[in-house]
PDB file of C-alpha atoms in Angstrom:
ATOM      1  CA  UNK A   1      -8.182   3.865  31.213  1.00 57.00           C
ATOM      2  CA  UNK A   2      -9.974   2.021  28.808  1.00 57.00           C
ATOM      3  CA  UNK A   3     -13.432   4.542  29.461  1.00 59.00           C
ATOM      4  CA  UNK A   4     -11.367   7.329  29.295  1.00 59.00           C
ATOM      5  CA  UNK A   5     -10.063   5.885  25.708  1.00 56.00           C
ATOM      6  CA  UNK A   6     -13.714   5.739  24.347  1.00 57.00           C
ATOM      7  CA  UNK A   7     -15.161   9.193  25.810  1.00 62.00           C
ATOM      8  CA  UNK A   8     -12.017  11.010  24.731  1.00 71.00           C
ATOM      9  CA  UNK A   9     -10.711   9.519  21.694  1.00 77.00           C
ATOM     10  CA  UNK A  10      -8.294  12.314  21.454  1.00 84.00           C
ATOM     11  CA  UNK A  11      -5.107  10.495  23.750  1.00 85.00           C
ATOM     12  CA  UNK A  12      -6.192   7.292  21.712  1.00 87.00           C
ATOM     13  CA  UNK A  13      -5.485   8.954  18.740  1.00 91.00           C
ATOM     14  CA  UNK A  14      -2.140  10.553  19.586  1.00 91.00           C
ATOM     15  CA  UNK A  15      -0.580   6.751  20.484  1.00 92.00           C
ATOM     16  CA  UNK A  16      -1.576   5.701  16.513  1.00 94.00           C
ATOM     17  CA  UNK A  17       0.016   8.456  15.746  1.00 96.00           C
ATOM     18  CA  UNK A  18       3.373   8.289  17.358  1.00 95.00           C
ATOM     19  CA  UNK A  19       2.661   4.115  16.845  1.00 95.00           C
ATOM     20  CA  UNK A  20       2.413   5.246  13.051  1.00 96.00           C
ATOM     21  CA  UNK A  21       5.546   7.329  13.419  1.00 96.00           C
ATOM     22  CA  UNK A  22       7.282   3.865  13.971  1.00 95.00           C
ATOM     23  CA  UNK A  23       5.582   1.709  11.269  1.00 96.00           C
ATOM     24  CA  UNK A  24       6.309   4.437   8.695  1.00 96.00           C
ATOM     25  CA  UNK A  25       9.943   3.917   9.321  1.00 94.00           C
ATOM     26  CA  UNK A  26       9.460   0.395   9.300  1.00 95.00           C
ATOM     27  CA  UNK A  27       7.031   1.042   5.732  1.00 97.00           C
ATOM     28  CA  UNK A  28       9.946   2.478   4.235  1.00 95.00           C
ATOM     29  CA  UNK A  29      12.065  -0.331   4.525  1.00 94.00           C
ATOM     30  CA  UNK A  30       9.043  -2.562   2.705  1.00 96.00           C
ATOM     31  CA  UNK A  31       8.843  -0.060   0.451  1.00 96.00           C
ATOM     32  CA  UNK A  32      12.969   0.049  -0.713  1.00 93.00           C
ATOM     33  CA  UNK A  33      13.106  -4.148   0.316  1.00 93.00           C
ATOM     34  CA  UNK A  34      10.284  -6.130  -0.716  1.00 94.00           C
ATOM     35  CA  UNK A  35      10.480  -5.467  -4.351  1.00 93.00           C
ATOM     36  CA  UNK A  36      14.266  -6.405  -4.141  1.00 92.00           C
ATOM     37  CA  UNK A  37      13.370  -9.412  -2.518  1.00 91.00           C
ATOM     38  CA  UNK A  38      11.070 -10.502  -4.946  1.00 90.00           C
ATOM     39  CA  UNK A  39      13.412 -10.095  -7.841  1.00 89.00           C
ATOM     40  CA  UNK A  40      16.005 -11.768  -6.365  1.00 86.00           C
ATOM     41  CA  UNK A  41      13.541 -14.954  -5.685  1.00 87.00           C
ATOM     42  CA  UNK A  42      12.926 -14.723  -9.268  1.00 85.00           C
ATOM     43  CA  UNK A  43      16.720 -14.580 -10.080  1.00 85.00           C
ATOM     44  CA  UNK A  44      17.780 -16.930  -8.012  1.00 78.00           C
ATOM     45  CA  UNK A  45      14.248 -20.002  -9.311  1.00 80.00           C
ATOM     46  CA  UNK A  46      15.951 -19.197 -12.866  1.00 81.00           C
ATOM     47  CA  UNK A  47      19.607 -19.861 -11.957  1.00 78.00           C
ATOM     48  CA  UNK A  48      18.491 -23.052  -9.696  1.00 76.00           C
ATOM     49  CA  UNK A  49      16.441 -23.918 -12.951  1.00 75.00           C
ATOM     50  CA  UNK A  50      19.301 -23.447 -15.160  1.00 75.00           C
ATOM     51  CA  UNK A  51      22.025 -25.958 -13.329  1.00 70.00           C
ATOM     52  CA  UNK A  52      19.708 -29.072 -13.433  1.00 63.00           C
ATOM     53  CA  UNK A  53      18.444 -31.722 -11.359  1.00 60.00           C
ATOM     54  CA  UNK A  54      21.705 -32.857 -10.078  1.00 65.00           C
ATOM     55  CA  UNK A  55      23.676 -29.805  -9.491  1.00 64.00           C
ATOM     56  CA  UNK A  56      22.981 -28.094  -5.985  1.00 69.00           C
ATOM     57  CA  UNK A  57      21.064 -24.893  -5.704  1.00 67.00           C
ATOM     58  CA  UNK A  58      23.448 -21.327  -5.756  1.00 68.00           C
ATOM     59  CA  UNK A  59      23.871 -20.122  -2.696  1.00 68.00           C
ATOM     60  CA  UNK A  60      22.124 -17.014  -1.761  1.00 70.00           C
ATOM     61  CA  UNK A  61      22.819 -14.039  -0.061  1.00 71.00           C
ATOM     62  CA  UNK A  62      20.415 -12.611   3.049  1.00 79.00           C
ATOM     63  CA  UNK A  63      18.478  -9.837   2.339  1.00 80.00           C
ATOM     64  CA  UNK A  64      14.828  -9.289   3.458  1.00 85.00           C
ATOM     65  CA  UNK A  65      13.426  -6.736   5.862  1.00 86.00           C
ATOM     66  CA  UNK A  66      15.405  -7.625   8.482  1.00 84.00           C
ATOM     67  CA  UNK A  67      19.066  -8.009   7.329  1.00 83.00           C
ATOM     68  CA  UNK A  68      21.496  -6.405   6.159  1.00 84.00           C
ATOM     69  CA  UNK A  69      21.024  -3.557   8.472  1.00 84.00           C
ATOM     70  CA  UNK A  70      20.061   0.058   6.770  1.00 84.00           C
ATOM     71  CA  UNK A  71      23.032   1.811   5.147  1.00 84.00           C
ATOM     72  CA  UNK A  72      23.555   4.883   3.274  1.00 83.00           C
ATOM     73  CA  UNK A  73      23.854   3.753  -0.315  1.00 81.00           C
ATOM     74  CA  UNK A  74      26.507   6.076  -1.586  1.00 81.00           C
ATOM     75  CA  UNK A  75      29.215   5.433   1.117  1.00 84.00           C
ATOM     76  CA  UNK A  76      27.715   2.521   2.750  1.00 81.00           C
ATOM     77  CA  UNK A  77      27.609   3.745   6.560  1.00 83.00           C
ATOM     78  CA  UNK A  78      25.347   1.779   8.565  1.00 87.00           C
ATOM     79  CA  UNK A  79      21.953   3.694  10.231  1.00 87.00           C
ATOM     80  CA  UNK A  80      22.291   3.774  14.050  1.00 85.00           C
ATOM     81  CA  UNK A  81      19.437   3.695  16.404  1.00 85.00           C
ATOM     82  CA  UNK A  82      19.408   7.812  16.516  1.00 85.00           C
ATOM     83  CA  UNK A  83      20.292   8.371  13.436  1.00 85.00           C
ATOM     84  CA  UNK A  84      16.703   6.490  12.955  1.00 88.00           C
ATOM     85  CA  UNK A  85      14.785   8.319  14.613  1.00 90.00           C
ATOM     86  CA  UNK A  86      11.466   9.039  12.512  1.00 92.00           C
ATOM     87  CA  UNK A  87      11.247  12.543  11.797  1.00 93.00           C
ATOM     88  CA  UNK A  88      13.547  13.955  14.363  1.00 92.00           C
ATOM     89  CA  UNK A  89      16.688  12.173  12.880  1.00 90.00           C
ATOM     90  CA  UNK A  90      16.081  13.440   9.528  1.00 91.00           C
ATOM     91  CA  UNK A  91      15.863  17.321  10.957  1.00 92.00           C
ATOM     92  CA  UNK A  92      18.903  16.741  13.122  1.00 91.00           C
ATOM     93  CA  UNK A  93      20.798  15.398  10.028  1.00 89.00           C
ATOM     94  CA  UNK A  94      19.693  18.145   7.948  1.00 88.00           C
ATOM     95  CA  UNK A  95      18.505  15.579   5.175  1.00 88.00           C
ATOM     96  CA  UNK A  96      21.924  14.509   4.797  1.00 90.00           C
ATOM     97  CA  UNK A  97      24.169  11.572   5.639  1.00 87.00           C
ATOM     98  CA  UNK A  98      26.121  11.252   8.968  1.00 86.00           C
ATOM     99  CA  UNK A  99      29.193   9.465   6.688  1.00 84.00           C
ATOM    100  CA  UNK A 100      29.785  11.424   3.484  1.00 88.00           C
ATOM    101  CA  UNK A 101      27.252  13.955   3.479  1.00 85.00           C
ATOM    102  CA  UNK A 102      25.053  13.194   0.240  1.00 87.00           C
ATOM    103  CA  UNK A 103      21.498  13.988   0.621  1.00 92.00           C
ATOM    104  CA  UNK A 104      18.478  12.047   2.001  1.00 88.00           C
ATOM    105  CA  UNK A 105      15.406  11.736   0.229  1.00 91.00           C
ATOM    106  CA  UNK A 106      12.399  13.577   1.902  1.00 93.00           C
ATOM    107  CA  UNK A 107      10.176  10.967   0.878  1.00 94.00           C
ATOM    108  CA  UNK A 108      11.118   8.871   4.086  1.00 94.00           C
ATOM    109  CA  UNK A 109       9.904  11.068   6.694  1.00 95.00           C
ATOM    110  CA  UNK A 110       6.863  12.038   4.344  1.00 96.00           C
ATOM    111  CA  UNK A 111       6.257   8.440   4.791  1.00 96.00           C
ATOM    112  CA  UNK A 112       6.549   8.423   8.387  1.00 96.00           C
ATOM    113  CA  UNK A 113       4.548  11.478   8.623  1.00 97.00           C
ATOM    114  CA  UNK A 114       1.581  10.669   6.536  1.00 97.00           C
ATOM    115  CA  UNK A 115       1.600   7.061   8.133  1.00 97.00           C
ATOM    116  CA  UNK A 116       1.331   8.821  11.652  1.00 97.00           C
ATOM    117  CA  UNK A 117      -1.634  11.460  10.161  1.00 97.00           C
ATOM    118  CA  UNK A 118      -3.603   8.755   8.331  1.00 97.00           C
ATOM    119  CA  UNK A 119      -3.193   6.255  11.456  1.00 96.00           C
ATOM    120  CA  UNK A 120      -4.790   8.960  14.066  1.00 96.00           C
ATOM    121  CA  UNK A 121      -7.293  10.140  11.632  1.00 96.00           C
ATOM    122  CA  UNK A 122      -8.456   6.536  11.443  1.00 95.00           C
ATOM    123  CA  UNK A 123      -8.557   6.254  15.461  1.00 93.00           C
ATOM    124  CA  UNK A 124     -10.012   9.148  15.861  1.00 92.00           C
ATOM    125  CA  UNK A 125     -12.843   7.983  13.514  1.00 92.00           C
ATOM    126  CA  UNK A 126     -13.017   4.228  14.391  1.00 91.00           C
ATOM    127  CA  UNK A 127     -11.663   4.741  18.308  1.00 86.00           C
ATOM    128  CA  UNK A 128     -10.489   2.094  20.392  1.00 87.00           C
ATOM    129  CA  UNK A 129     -12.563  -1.114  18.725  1.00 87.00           C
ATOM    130  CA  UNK A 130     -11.884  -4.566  16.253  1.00 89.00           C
ATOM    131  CA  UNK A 131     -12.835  -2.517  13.283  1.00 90.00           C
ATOM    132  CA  UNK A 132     -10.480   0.369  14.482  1.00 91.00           C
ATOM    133  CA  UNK A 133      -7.634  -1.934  14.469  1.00 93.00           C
ATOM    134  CA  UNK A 134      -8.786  -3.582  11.298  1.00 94.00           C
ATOM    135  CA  UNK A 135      -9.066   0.429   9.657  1.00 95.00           C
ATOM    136  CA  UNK A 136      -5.140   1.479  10.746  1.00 96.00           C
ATOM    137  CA  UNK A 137      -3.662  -2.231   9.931  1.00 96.00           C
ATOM    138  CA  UNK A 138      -5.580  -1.582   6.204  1.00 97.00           C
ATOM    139  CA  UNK A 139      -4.165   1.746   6.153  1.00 97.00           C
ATOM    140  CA  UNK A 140      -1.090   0.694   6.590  1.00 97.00           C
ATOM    141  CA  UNK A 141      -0.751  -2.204   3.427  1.00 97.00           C
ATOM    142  CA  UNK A 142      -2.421   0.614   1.593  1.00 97.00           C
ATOM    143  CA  UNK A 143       0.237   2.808   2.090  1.00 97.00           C
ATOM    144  CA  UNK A 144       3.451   0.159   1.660  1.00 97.00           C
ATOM    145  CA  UNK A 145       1.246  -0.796  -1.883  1.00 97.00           C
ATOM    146  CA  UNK A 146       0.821   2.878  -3.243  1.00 96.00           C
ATOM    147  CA  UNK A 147       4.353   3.572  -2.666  1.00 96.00           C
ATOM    148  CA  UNK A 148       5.466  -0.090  -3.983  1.00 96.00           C
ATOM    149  CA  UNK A 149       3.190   0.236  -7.091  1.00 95.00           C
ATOM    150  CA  UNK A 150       4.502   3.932  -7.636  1.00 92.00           C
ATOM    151  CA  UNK A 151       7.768   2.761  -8.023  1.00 93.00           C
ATOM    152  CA  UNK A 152       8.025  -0.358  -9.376  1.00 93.00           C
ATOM    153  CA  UNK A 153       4.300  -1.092 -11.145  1.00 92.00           C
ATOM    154  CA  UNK A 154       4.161  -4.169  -8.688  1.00 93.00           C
ATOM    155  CA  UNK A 155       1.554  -4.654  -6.418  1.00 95.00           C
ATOM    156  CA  UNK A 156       3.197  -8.032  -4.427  1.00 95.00           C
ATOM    157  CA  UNK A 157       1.311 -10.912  -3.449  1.00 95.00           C
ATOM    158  CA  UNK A 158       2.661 -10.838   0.067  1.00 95.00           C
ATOM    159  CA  UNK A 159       1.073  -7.851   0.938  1.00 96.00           C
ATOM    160  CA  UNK A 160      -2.887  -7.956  -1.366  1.00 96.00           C
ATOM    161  CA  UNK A 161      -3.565 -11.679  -0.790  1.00 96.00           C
ATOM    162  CA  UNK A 162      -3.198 -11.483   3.237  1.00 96.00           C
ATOM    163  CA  UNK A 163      -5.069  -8.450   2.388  1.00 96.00           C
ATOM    164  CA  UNK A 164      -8.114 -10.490   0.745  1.00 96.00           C
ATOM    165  CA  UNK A 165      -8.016 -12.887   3.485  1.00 96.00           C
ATOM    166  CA  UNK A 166      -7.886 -10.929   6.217  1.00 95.00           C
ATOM    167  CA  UNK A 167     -10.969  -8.509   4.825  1.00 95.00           C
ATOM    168  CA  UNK A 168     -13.177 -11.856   4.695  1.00 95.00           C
ATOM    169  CA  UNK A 169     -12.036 -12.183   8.169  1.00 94.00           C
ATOM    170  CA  UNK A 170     -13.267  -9.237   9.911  1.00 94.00           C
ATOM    171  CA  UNK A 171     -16.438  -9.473   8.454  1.00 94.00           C
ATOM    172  CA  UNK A 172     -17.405 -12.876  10.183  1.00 91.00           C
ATOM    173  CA  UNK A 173     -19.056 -11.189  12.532  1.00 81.00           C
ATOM    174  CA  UNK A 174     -21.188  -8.237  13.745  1.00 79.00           C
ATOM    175  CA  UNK A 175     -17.965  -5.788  13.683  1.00 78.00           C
ATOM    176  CA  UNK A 176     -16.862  -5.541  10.158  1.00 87.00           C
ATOM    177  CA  UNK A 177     -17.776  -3.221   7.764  1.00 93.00           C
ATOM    178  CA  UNK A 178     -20.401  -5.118   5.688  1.00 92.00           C
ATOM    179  CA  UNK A 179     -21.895  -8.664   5.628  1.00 93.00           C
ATOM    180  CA  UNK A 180     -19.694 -12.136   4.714  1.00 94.00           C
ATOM    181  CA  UNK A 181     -21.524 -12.562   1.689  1.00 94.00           C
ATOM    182  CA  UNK A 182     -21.523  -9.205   0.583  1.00 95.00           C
ATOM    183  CA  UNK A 183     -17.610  -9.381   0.871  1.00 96.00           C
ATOM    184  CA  UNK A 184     -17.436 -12.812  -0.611  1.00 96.00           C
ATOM    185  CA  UNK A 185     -19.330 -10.863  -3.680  1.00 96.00           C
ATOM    186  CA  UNK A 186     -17.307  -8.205  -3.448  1.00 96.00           C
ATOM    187  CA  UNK A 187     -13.806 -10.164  -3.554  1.00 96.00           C
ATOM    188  CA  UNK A 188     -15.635 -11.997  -6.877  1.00 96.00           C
ATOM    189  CA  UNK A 189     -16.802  -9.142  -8.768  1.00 96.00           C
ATOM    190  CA  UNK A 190     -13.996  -6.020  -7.535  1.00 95.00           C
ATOM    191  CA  UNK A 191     -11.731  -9.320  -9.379  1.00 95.00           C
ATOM    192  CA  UNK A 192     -13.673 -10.062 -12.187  1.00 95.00           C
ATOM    193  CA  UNK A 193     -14.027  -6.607 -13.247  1.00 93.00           C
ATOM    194  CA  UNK A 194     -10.845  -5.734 -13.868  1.00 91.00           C
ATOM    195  CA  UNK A 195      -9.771  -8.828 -15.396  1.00 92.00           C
ATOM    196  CA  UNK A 196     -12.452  -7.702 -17.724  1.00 92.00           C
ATOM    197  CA  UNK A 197     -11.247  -4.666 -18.430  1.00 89.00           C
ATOM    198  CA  UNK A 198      -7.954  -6.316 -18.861  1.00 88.00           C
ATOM    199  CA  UNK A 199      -8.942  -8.709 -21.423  1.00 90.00           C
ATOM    200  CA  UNK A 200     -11.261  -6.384 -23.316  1.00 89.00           C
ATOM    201  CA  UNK A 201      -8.509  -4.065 -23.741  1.00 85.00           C
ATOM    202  CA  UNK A 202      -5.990  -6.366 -24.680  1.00 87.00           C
ATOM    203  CA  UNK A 203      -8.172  -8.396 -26.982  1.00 89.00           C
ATOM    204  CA  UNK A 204      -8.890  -4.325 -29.098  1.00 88.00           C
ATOM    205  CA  UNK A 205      -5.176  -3.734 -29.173  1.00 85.00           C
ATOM    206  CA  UNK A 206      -3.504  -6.560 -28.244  1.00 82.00           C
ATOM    207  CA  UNK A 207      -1.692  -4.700 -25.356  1.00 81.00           C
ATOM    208  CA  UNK A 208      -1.744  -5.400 -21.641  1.00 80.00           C
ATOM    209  CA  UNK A 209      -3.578  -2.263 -19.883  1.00 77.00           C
ATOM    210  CA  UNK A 210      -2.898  -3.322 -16.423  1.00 82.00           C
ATOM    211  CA  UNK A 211      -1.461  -6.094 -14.006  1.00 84.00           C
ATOM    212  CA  UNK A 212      -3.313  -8.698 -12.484  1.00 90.00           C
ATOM    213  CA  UNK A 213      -2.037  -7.166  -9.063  1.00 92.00           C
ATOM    214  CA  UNK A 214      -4.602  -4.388  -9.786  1.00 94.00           C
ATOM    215  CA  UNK A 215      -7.384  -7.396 -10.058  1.00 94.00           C
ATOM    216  CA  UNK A 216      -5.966  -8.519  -6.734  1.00 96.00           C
ATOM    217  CA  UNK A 217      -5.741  -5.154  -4.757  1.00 96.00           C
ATOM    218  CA  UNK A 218      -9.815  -4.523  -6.217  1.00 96.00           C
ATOM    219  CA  UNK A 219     -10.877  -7.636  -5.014  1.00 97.00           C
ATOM    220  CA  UNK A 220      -9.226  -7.464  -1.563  1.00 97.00           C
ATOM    221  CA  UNK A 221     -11.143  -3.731  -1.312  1.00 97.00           C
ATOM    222  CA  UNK A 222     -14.576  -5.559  -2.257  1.00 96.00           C
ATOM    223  CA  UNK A 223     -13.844  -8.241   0.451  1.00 96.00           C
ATOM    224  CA  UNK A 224     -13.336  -5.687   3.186  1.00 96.00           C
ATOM    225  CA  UNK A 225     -16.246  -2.993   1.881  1.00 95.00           C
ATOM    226  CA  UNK A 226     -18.827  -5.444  -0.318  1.00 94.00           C
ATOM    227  CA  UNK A 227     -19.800  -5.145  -3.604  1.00 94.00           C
ATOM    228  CA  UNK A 228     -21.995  -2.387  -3.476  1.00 92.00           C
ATOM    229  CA  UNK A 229     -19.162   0.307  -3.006  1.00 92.00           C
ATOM    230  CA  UNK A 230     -17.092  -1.256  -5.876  1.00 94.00           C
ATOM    231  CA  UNK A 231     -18.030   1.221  -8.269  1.00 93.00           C
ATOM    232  CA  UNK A 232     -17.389   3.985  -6.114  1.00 93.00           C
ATOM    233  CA  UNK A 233     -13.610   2.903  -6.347  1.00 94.00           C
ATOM    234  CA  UNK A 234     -13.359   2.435 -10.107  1.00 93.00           C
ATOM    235  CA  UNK A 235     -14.816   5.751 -10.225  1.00 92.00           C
ATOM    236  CA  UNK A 236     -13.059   7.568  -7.745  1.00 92.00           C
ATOM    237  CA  UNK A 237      -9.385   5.484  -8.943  1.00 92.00           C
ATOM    238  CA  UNK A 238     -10.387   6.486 -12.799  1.00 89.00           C
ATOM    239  CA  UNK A 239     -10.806  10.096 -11.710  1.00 89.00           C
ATOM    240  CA  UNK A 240      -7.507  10.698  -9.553  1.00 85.00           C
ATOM    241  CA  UNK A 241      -5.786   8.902 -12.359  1.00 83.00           C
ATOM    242  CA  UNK A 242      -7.121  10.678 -15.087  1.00 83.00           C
ATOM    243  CA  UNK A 243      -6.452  13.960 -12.946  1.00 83.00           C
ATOM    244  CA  UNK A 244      -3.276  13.000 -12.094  1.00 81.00           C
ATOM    245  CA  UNK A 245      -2.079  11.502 -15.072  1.00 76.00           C
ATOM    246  CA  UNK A 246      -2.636  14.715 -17.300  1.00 78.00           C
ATOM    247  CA  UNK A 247      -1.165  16.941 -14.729  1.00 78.00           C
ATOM    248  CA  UNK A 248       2.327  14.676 -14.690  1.00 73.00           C
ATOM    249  CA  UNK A 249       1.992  14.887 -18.808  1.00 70.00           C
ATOM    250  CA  UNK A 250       1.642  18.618 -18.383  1.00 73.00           C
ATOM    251  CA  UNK A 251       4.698  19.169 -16.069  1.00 70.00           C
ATOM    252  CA  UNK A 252       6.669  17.092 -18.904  1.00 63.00           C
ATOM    253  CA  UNK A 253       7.244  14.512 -16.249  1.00 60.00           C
ATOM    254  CA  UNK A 254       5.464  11.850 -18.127  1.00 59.00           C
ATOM    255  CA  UNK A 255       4.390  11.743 -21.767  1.00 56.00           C
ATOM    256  CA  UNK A 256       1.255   9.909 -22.921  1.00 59.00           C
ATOM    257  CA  UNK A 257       3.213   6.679 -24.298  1.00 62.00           C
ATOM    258  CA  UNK A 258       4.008   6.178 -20.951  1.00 71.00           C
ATOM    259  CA  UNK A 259       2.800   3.382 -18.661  1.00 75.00           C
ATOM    260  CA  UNK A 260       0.997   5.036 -15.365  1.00 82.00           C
ATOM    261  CA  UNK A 261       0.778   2.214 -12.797  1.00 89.00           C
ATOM    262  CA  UNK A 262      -2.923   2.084 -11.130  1.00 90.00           C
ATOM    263  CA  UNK A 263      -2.667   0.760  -7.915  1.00 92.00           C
ATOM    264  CA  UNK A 264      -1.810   3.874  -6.231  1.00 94.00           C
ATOM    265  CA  UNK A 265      -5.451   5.351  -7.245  1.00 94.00           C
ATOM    266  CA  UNK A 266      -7.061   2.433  -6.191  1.00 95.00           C
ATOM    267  CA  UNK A 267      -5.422   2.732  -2.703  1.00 95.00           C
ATOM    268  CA  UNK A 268      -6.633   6.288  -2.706  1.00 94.00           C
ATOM    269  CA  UNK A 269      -9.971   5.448  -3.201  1.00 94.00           C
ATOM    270  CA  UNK A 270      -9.903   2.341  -0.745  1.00 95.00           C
ATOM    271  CA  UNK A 271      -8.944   4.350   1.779  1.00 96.00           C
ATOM    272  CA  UNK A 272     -11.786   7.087   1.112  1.00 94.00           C
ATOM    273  CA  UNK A 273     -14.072   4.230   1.122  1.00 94.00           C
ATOM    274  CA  UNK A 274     -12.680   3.305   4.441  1.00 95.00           C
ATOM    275  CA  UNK A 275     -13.273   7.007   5.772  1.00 93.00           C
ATOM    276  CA  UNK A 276     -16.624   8.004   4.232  1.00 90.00           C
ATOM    277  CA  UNK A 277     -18.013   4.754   1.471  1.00 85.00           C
ATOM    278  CA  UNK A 278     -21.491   5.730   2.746  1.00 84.00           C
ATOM    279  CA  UNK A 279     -21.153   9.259   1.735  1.00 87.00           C
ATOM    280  CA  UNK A 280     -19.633   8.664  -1.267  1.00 85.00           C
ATOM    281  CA  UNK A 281     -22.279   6.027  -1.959  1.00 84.00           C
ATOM    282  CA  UNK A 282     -24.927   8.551  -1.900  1.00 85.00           C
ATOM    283  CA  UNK A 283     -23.156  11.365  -3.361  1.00 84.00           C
ATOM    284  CA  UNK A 284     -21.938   9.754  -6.578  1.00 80.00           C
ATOM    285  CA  UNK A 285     -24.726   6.877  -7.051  1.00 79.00           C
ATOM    286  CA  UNK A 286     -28.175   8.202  -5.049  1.00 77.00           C
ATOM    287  CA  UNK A 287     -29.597   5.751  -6.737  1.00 68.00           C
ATOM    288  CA  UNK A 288     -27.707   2.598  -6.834  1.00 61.00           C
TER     289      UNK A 288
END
C-alpha cells in the first residue's frame, strides 16, 4: 500500500483531500471561536483584576472549540451530525437553516473546499513523506490565520508561535525545507524586519502601521523556508496587498483611511513559497 502511495500519488492525494474536507469544517469553528476566546480571556484578567486580592475570581462561562456545541445564531438550533456534513450539508440545506430558515454564509463550505484543494495540491506535490505532512499541517494554520486576520486584524499567538517552533523543528534534520541555521536566521531577520518597518513608520507619523502578529507570522515563515526567501514574501505580500487593496477601494468597499490587515498577504505568499520558493527565488531575484 505504502509503494503504491509513492508511485501513484494520485489516491494519496484524494485522502488529504476528503481529510481536508473535515479540518475545514473544523477551521471554521477556529475561525468564528478563537478570537472570541481570546477576548473573553482578556475580559475576564480585567474583571479578576478589578475585584482585588481578596475577592474570588468571576466565574466564567465555557466556550472554546469544543463547547457549546454549533448553533444557528439567529434562532439558536443546535448543528446535528448531518446537518454538518462539509459541503454536502450545506447543498442539502440550500444555504439555509434547518430551524428558522435564515441564510448560511457560503464562506463555510468555501472554507472546507479550498482546505480540501490546497491540502491535495500539497500531497500531490510533497506525496506521502515528513515534509508532506509538515506542508498540509502549515497549510492548514495558514488558512485558520488568513481568515482570522481578515476578520478581526488578529493574528493569535496560539496558532504563529507553535508555528515558529514547529518550523525550527522540521528542519533538524535532512527532511526540512532548508538548513537549522538558515531557519534560525530566518525566524531573526523575517522578525526584525518588520518590527523595523513598524517602528520606522510609526516614529514618521507617529501611527502604528501594523501588529506585532505580522512580525510573528514573518518570522515563523523564515523559520520554516530560511532567510534567503524572506524577501520573496515581503515582495510577493506588498504586491497582493497593494493589488488587492486598490481593487476593494475601487469597488467602494474600503476607502483609503481604512486599516487593511496584512497577514492574509503574507499567508498568500507563505504558501507560494511553500509550493514553488525556488522558482520564485530565481524569477524575482536571479541574482540574490
Amino acid at each position: 500500500m505504502i509503494d503504491s502511495l509513492v508511485e501513484d500519488p494520485l489516491p494519496y492525494s484524494g485522502f488529504l483531500f476528503l481529510l481536508g474536507l473535515l479540518v475545514g469544517s473544523f477551521l471554521n469553528v477556529v475561525i468564528h471561536r478563537l478570537p472570541k476566546m481570546i477576548e473573553a480571556e482578556f475580559r475576564h484578567e480585567c474583571a479578576t483584576l478589578n475585584l482585588g486580592d481578596d475577592a474570588p475570581p468571576p466565574a466564567r462561562a465555557s466556550y472554546n472549540l469544543v463547547v457549546p456545541r454549533s448553533a444557528c445564531p439567529h434562532c439558536g438550533h443546535q448543528i446535528t451530525a448531518l446537518e454538518n456534513i462539509p459541503i454536502v450539508s450545506y447543498l442539502v440545506l440550500r444555504g439555509r437553516c434547518r430551524g428558522c430558515d435564515a441564510r448560511i454564509s457560503p464562506r463555510y463550505p468555501l472554507v472546507e473546499l479550498l482546505t480540501a484543494l490546497l491540502s491535495a495540491t500539497v500531497a500531490w506535490m510533497f506525496g506521502p513523506s515528513l515534509a508532506g505532512l509538515a506542508a498540509v499541517v502549515l497549510t492548514w494554520a495558514l488558512i485558520a490565520l488568513i481568515f482570522i486576520d481578515a476578520d478581526t486584524y488578529l493574528l493569535p499567538d496560539s496558532i504563529t508561535l507553535p508555528l515558529l517552533w514547529l518550523g525550527l523543528l522540521i528542519n533538524l534534520g535532512d527532511a526540512g525545507f532548508t538548513s537549522l541555521t538558515s531557519a534560525v536566521v530566518g525566524a531573526v531577520a523575517g522578525y526584525l524586519s518588520l518590527w523595523t518597518v513598524y517602528w520606522a513608520f510609526k516614529l514618521l507619523t507617529g501611527k502604528e502601521g501594523m501588529g506585532y502578529g505580522d512580525f510573528k507570522l514573518l518570522a515563523a515563515l523564515g523559520a520554516w523556508f530560511g532567510w534567503q526567501v524572506l524577501p520573496v514574501i515581503i515582495l510577493l505580500s506588498s504586491l497582493a496587498g497593494a493589488v488587492i487593496g486598490i481593487a476593494l477601494v475601487l469597488a467602494a468597499k474600503r476607502g483609503f483611511g481604512k486599516p487593511m490587515p496584512f497577514g492574509p498577504y503574507l499567508g498568500i505568499a507563505g504558501w507560494l513559497t511553500l509550493l514553488c520558493g525556488p522558482q520564485l527565488q530565481q524569477l524575482l531575484f536571479p541574482t540574490f
